[in-house]
XYZ file of C-alpha atoms in Angstrom:
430
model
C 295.075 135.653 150.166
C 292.868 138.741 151.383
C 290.463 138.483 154.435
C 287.618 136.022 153.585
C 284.302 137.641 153.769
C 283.228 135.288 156.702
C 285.212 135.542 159.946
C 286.795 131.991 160.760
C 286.547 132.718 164.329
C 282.571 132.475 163.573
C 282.737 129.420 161.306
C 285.078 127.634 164.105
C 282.769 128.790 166.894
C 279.615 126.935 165.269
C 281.262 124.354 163.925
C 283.128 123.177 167.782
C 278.993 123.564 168.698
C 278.102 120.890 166.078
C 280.801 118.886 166.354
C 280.103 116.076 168.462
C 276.400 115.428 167.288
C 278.093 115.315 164.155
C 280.716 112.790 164.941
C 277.640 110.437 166.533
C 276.042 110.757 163.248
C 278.870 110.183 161.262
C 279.658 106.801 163.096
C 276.517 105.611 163.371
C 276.098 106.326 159.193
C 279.307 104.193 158.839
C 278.661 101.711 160.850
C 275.327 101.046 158.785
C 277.178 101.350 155.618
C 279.972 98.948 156.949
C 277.023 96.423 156.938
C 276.920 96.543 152.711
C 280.182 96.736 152.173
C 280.479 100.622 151.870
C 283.464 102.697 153.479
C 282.088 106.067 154.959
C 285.619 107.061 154.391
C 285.876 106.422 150.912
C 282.505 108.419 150.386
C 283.331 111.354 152.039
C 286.939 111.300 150.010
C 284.543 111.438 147.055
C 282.491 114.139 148.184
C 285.773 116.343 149.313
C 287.006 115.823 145.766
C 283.470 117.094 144.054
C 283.141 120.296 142.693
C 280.407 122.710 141.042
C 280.880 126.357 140.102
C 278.973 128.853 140.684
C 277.609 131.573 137.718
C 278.698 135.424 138.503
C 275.392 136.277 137.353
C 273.577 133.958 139.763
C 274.676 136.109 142.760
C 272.154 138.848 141.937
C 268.377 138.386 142.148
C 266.766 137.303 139.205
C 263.383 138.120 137.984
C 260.349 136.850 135.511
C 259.858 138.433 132.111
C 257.777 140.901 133.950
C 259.827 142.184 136.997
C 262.940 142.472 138.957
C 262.256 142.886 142.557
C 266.164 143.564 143.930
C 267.512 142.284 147.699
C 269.419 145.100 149.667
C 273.128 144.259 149.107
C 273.050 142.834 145.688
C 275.870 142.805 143.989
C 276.105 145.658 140.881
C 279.691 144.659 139.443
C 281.877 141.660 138.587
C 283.907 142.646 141.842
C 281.376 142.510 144.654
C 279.780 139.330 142.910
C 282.977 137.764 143.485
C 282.811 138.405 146.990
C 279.284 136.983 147.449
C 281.002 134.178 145.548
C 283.519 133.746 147.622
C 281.275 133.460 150.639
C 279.759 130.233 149.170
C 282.761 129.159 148.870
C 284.068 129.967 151.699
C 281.028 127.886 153.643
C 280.286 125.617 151.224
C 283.830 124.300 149.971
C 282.470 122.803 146.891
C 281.929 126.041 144.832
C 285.927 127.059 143.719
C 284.968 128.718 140.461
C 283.318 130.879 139.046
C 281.833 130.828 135.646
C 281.739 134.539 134.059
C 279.346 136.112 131.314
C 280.494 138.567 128.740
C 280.206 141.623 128.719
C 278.448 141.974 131.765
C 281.516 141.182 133.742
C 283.473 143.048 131.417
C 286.585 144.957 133.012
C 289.745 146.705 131.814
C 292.088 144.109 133.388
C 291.459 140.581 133.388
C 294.853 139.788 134.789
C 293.905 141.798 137.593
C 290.821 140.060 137.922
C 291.914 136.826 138.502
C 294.618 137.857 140.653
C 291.374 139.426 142.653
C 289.746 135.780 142.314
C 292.736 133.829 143.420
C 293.020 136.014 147.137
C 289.376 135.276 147.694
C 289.913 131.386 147.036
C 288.001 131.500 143.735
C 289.206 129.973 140.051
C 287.504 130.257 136.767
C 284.761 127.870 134.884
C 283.796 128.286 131.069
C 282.939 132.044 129.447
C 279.802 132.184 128.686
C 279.141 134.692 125.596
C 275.801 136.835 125.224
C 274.277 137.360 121.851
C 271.055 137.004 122.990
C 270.503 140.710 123.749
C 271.756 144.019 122.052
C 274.172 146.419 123.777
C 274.718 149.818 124.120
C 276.482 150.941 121.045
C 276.296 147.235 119.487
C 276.202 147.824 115.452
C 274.218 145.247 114.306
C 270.476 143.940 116.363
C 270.406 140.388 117.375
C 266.305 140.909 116.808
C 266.429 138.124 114.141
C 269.341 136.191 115.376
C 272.879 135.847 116.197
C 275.177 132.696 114.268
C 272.150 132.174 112.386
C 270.745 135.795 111.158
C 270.437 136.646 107.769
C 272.533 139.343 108.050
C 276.454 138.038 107.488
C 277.395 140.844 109.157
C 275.411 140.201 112.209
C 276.808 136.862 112.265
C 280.208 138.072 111.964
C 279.448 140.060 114.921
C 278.401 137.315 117.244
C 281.598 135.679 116.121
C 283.529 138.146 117.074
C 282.059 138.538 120.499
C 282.774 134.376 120.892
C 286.199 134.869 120.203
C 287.097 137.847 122.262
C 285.211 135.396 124.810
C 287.999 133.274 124.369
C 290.443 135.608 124.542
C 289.334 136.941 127.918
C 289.046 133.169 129.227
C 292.488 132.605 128.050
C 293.762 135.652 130.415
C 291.409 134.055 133.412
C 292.612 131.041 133.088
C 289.239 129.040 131.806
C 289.257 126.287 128.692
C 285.710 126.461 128.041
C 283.540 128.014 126.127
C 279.686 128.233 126.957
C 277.469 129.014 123.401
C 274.008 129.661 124.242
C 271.727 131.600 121.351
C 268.523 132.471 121.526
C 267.815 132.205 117.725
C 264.553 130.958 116.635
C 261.424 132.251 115.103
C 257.799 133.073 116.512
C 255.994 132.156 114.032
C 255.681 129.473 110.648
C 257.330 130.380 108.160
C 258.983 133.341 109.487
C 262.576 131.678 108.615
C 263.610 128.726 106.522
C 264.579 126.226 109.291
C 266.960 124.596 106.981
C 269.142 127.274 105.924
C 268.953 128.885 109.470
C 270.883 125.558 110.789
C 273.517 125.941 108.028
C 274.280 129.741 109.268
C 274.638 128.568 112.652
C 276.860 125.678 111.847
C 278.929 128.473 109.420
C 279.447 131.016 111.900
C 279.687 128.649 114.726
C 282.741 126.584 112.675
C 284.498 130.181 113.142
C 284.507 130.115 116.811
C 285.805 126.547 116.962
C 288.199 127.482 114.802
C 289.632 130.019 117.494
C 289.512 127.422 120.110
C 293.294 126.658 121.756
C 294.247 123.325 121.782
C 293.156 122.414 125.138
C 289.556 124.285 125.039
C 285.937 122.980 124.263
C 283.317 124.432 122.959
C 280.298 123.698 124.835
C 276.924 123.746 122.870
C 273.663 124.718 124.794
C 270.278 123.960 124.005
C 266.891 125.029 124.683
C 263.410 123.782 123.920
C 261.889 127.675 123.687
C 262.159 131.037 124.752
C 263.295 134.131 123.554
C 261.481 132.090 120.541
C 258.081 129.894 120.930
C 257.772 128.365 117.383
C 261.228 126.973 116.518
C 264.753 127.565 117.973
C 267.733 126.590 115.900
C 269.456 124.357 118.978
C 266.482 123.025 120.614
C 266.932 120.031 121.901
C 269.676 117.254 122.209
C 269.511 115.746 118.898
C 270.420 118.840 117.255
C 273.247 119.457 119.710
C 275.000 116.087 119.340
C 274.599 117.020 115.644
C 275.957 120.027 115.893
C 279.148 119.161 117.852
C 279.642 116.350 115.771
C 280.127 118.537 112.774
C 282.008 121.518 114.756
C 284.872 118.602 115.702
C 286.110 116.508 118.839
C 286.728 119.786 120.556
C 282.991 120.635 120.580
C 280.492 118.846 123.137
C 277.039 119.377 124.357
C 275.800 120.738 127.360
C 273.002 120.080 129.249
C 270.910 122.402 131.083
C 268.173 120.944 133.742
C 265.710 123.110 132.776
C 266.090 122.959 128.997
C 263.346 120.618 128.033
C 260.160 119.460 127.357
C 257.872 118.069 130.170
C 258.387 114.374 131.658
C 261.193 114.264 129.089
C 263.853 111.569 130.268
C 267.250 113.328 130.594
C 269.072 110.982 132.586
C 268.898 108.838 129.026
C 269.981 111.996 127.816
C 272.860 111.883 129.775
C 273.563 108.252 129.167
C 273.320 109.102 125.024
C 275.116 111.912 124.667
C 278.118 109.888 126.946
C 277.909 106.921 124.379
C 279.371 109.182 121.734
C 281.837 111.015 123.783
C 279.831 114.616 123.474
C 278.796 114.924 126.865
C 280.376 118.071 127.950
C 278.904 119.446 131.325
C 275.356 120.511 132.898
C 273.901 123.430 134.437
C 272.063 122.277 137.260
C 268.637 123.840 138.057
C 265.035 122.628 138.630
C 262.112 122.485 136.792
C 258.060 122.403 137.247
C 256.889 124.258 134.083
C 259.418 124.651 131.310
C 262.735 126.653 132.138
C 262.005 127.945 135.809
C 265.381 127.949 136.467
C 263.992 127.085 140.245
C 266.798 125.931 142.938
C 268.322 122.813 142.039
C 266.612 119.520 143.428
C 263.594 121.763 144.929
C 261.188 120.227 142.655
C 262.521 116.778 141.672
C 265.555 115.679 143.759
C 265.330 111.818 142.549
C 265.838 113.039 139.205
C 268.707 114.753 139.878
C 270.141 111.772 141.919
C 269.157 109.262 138.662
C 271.423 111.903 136.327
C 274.025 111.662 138.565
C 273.315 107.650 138.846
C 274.352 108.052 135.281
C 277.541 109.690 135.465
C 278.674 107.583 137.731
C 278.031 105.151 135.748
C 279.972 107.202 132.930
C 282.569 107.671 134.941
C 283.641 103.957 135.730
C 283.037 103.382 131.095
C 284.715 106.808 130.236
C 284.906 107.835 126.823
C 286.869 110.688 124.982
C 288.494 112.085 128.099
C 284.750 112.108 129.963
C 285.473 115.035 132.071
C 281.622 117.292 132.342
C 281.860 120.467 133.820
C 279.265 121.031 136.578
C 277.521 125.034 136.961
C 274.876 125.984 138.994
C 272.211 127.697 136.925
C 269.217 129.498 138.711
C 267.388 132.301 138.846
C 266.462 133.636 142.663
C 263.968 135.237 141.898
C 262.503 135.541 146.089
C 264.954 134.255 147.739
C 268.525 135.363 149.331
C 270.635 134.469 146.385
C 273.828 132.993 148.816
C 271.109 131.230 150.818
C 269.975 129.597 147.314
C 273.047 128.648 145.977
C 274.503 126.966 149.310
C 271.214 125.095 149.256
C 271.907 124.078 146.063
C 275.168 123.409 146.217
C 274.487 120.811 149.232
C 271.517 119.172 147.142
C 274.150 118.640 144.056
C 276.261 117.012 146.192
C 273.707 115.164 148.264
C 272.538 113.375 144.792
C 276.448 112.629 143.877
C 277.073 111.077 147.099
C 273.898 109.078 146.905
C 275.090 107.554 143.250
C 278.500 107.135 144.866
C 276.667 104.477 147.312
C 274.477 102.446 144.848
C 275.808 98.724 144.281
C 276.739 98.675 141.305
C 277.252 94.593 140.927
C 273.974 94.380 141.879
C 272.361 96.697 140.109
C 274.362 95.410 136.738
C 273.152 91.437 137.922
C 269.675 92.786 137.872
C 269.623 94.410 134.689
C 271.120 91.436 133.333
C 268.923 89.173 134.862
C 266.032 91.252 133.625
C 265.035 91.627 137.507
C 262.966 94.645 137.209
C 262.304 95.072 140.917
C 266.117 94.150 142.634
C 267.430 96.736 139.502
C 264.901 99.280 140.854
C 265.891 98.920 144.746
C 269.272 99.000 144.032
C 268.790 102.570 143.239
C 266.223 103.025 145.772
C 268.227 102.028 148.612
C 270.844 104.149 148.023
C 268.565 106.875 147.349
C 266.836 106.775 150.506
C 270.455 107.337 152.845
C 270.059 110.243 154.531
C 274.576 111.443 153.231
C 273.981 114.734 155.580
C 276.889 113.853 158.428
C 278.984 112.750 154.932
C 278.754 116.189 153.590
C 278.913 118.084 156.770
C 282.194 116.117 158.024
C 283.598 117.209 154.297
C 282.870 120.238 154.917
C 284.384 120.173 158.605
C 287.788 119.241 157.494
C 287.803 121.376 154.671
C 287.527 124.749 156.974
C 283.896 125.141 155.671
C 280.487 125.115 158.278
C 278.928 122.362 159.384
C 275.777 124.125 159.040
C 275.989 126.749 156.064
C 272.943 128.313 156.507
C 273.441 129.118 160.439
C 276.850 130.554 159.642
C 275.989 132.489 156.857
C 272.933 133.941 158.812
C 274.739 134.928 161.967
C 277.694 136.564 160.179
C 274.569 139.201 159.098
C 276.716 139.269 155.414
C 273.766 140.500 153.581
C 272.785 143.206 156.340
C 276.615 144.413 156.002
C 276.395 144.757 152.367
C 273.134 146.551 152.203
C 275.055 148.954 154.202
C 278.239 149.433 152.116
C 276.666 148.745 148.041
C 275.007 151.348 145.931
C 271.288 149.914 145.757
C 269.861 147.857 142.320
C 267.342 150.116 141.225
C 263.579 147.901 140.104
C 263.913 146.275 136.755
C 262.190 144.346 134.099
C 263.367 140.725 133.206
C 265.784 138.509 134.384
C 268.804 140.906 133.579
């Protein structure tokens, strides 16, 4: 393994400060927890055994549809996003892959690339293919869609761009497949939303066709945007019915920030498990529509009632339940590191919390049709304050005890603005 980008001299240093506070808080958590039955032990097991990866893209500031305003030392290639990867990792401890997006992190040698990965401590999550924008020297315009266009051999294109997807993945090591499209129309009657469905379902059976054995293809869905009148997978329902038709290797995934208002997706999460097709998340937050704001900033006891859910999933598995977890934001003002090790503790935070809800009880309640004891089940566990949990994870696991104090003091993002070409101003999120 190469020299991690954040010296473990510092990391030890801090961590020897925070130690013993930590250890009082740690006992004096279990010893409360002792009282219900709970082992702090067992918890924190759980929590060193949970994982979320981190998106390539996500180390680089985002924007709105109107600007771009870059950070000094952003990243400008697959390589020094890696790095800033790495770093979140490296604090962190529950960020080991990466989850790439083609063909911006296009290179000559993806061997070579994950060989570059694997020194830094980083593995691979699911490709995610782009046919929602045209490239440079792309034949065919993805103007009036992608799997669904008119044009067959438009949609032969973006089927061709899946599979070398796969391909790549295959030399990274991934066995998922992330299909997003952005194909919709802005206004009635610009499409017939009938036949648009059947091109998607046409040119998406191609793709699954190319899957390996062991791969899934992972279905993404999205109320609006690029489009504002219809989008051909835009919610759930036509997910699940989507994947049903591609086959068993096809599931849906569930983005945060992906729906309506108020809309209840911890049901979501409960319905799409009931017929096997839950297939991962991308975890964000959400005050408008997709804000793609830091995860749990807005809502945190919503995330903590989806994870209530998988657990719940979990212990009744069906079809292999195995959901692949991606953070999914857009820092738009904001230290993109700094975000994403926020985030990362907040994901973990909320599966912790569902890890400590009593399940007999809750189940006796529900069956009992006792409203209030089914409620406070989840409240109670809800209101633990899992901090010294997480930290003593991360303790043991060579990470900080306090990622944001490490990751300031090691000045990483003052270093970088010295050594990386600058990101000139932009418009949009890419």
């Amino acid at each position: 393994m190469t020299e991690l980008p954040i010296s473990a001299d510092l990391i030890a240093e801090r961590n020897a400060l925070h130690a013993e506070a930590l250890e009082e808080d740690y006992a004096a958590l279990g010893r409360k927890l002792s009282r219900t039955g709970i082992d702090i032990d067992a918890i924190k097991d759980r929590v060193a055994g949970f994982s979320v990866a981190v998106p390539s893209w996500g180390a680089g500031r985002g924007g709105t549809r109107f600007a771009k305003f870059p950070i000094a030392g952003e990243p400008t290639n697959i390589h020094e996003k890696l790095e800033d990867c790495a770093v979140i990792q490296q604090l962190s401890r529950v960020t080991p892959r990466v989850s790439p997006h083609f063909p911006w992190d296009k290179v000559s040698d993806f061997t070579a690339l994950r060989e570059e990965a694997a020194a830094l401590g980083l593995g691979w999550d699911a490709v995610n293919s782009n046919t929602f924008q045209d490239q440079v020297g792309q034949a065919h315009t993805y103007a009036n869609g992608s799997l669904s266009a008119q044009d067959a051999a438009t949609r032969q294109q973006a089927v061709d761009h899946n599979i070398e997807c796969i391909e790549i993945g295959r030399q990274l090591g991934s066995t998922d497949l992330t299909v997003w499209v952005g194909d919709g129309t802005n206004f009635p009657g610009q499409q017939d939303l009938g036949r648009s469905l059947d091109r998607y379902l046409e040119a998406a059976s191609k793709i699954y066709a190319a899957l390996p054995d062991d791969w899934r293809m992972l279905l993404e869905h999205k109320m609006f945007e690029p489009a504002f009148y219809s989008t051909v997978i835009s919610d759930w329902g036509s997910s699940i019915l989507a994947a049903q038709e591609l086959g068993p290797k096809a599931k849906c995934l569930v983005d945060l920030g992906h729906h309506a208002p108020n809309v209840n997706i911890e049901q979501i999460v409960a319905r799409l498990h009931r017929f096997g097709k839950l297939g991962g998340f991308h975890f964000n937050d959400s005050k408008y529509g997709d804000d793609d704001l830091d995860s749990g900033s807005i809502n945190p006891h919503q995330l903590f009632l989806v994870f209530n859910e998988l657990v719940e999933a979990e212990l009744n598995p069906r079809d292999g339940f195995n959901p692949s977890y991606m953070i999914d934001q857009s820092h738009n003002v904001t230290d993109p590191i700094e975000s994403m090790l926020s985030s990362a503790e907040t994901i973990t935070q909320c599966f912790a919390k569902a890890q400590l809800v009593d399940r007999a009880a809750l189940h006796a309640a529900q069956e009992a049709n006792d409203t209030m004891m089914a409620f406070q089940a989840l409240r109670r566990a809800y209101n633990v304050d899992v901090a010294p949990i997480l930290a003593k994870a991360r303790m043991e696991a060579g990470g900080a005890i306090d990622v944001l104090e490490a990751y300031r003091l090691s000045q990483y993002r003052g270093r970088k603005a010295q050594e990386r070409k600058a990101v000139g101003l932009g418009a949009g999120i890419v």
